[in-house]
Amino acid sequence: MADSKEVKSVAKYVRIAPRKVRIVADLIRGKSVTDALAILKFTPKRGAVLLNKVLRSAVANAENNFDMDADNLVVSKCFVDQGPTLKRIHPRSRGQAFSILKHTSHITVIVSEKEKEQKEN
């Protein structure tokens, strides 16, 4: 896939822990876009809704900006990076304070066109 174009879409600072989204991201990596959308539709995780949104954005970018065919696209890369952690304090008894860490994620989906299959002679 050296000469095929890759189109990406990124959602930054999403308020969900990256380890929760990575479980769903592993399901769609390497699949065709139609299969990936079907998998995300029936996956009962909150990360599936977020990944669905980013994947649809990547497909729209490919169609509108690069004139690619949506039926010919594959999820070539899909990864979730950790964003900044929001630190909150939960007051406890006797003047103690327990910390609460609210994790954020950066979700990246990269789609590319399928390799054209060689016709057998």
PDB file of N, CA, C and O in Angstrom, residues 5 16 26-27 43 53 55 57 74 77 92 95 110 114 119 121:
ATOM      1  N   LYS A   5      -3.659   6.238  -1.136  1.00  0.00           N
ATOM      2  CA  LYS A   5      -3.851   7.389  -0.271  1.00  0.00           C
ATOM      3  C   LYS A   5      -4.484   6.978   1.041  1.00  0.00           C
ATOM      4  O   LYS A   5      -5.356   6.131   1.075  1.00  0.00           O
ATOM      5  N   ILE A  16     -13.371   9.771  27.806  1.00  0.00           N
ATOM      6  CA  ILE A  16     -13.485   8.347  28.116  1.00  0.00           C
ATOM      7  C   ILE A  16     -12.065   7.809  28.227  1.00  0.00           C
ATOM      8  O   ILE A  16     -11.163   8.304  27.544  1.00  0.00           O
ATOM      9  N   ASP A  26      -9.760  -2.437  18.514  1.00  0.00           N
ATOM     10  CA  ASP A  26      -9.146  -3.683  18.054  1.00  0.00           C
ATOM     11  C   ASP A  26     -10.100  -4.507  17.196  1.00  0.00           C
ATOM     12  O   ASP A  26      -9.665  -5.306  16.375  1.00  0.00           O
ATOM     13  N   LEU A  27     -11.407  -4.318  17.387  1.00  0.00           N
ATOM     14  CA  LEU A  27     -12.400  -5.086  16.632  1.00  0.00           C
ATOM     15  C   LEU A  27     -12.471  -4.675  15.165  1.00  0.00           C
ATOM     16  O   LEU A  27     -12.767  -5.496  14.306  1.00  0.00           O
ATOM     17  N   THR A  43     -22.022  -3.372  18.814  1.00  0.00           N
ATOM     18  CA  THR A  43     -21.125  -3.528  19.955  1.00  0.00           C
ATOM     19  C   THR A  43     -21.661  -2.695  21.117  1.00  0.00           C
ATOM     20  O   THR A  43     -21.776  -1.478  20.999  1.00  0.00           O
ATOM     21  N   LYS A  53     -18.565   7.525  15.096  1.00  0.00           N
ATOM     22  CA  LYS A  53     -18.568   8.925  14.673  1.00  0.00           C
ATOM     23  C   LYS A  53     -17.267   9.294  13.953  1.00  0.00           C
ATOM     24  O   LYS A  53     -17.285   9.945  12.902  1.00  0.00           O
ATOM     25  N   LEU A  55     -15.122   7.182  12.498  1.00  0.00           N
ATOM     26  CA  LEU A  55     -15.029   6.412  11.257  1.00  0.00           C
ATOM     27  C   LEU A  55     -15.871   7.032  10.152  1.00  0.00           C
ATOM     28  O   LEU A  55     -15.436   7.156   9.009  1.00  0.00           O
ATOM     29  N   SER A  57     -16.634  10.116   9.893  1.00  0.00           N
ATOM     30  CA  SER A  57     -15.950  11.346   9.509  1.00  0.00           C
ATOM     31  C   SER A  57     -14.806  11.052   8.549  1.00  0.00           C
ATOM     32  O   SER A  57     -14.602  11.773   7.565  1.00  0.00           O
ATOM     33  N   VAL A  74     -10.955   0.623   3.427  1.00  0.00           N
ATOM     34  CA  VAL A  74     -10.594  -0.299   4.501  1.00  0.00           C
ATOM     35  C   VAL A  74     -10.050   0.519   5.665  1.00  0.00           C
ATOM     36  O   VAL A  74      -9.365   1.523   5.462  1.00  0.00           O
ATOM     37  N   LYS A  77      -5.646   1.803   9.715  1.00  0.00           N
ATOM     38  CA  LYS A  77      -5.099   2.012  11.056  1.00  0.00           C
ATOM     39  C   LYS A  77      -6.196   2.582  11.944  1.00  0.00           C
ATOM     40  O   LYS A  77      -7.027   3.370  11.487  1.00  0.00           O
ATOM     41  N   ARG A  92     -13.204  13.694  51.841  1.00  0.00           N
ATOM     42  CA  ARG A  92     -13.566  12.557  52.687  1.00  0.00           C
ATOM     43  C   ARG A  92     -13.581  12.995  54.145  1.00  0.00           C
ATOM     44  O   ARG A  92     -13.345  14.169  54.462  1.00  0.00           O
ATOM     45  N   GLY A  95     -11.116  15.643  57.110  1.00  0.00           N
ATOM     46  CA  GLY A  95     -10.289  16.562  56.337  1.00  0.00           C
ATOM     47  C   GLY A  95      -9.447  15.924  55.253  1.00  0.00           C
ATOM     48  O   GLY A  95      -8.601  16.580  54.661  1.00  0.00           O
ATOM     49  N   ILE A 110      -7.736   5.835  10.400  1.00  0.00           N
ATOM     50  CA  ILE A 110      -7.169   6.079   9.075  1.00  0.00           C
ATOM     51  C   ILE A 110      -7.734   5.038   8.117  1.00  0.00           C
ATOM     52  O   ILE A 110      -7.648   3.838   8.382  1.00  0.00           O
ATOM     53  N   LYS A 114      -8.779  -0.264  -0.892  1.00  0.00           N
ATOM     54  CA  LYS A 114      -8.360  -1.660  -0.999  1.00  0.00           C
ATOM     55  C   LYS A 114      -7.402  -1.818  -2.159  1.00  0.00           C
ATOM     56  O   LYS A 114      -7.492  -1.108  -3.156  1.00  0.00           O
ATOM     57  N   LYS A 119      -6.271 -10.048 -11.622  1.00  0.00           N
ATOM     58  CA  LYS A 119      -7.101 -11.001 -12.350  1.00  0.00           C
ATOM     59  C   LYS A 119      -6.245 -12.188 -12.757  1.00  0.00           C
ATOM     60  O   LYS A 119      -5.129 -12.026 -13.252  1.00  0.00           O
ATOM     61  N   ASN A 121      -5.120 -15.178 -15.036  1.00  0.00           N
ATOM     62  CA  ASN A 121      -5.170 -15.435 -16.477  1.00  0.00           C
ATOM     63  C   ASN A 121      -5.430 -16.881 -16.770  1.00  0.00           C
ATOM     64  O   ASN A 121      -5.037 -17.763 -16.209  1.00  0.00           O
TER      65      ASN A 121
END
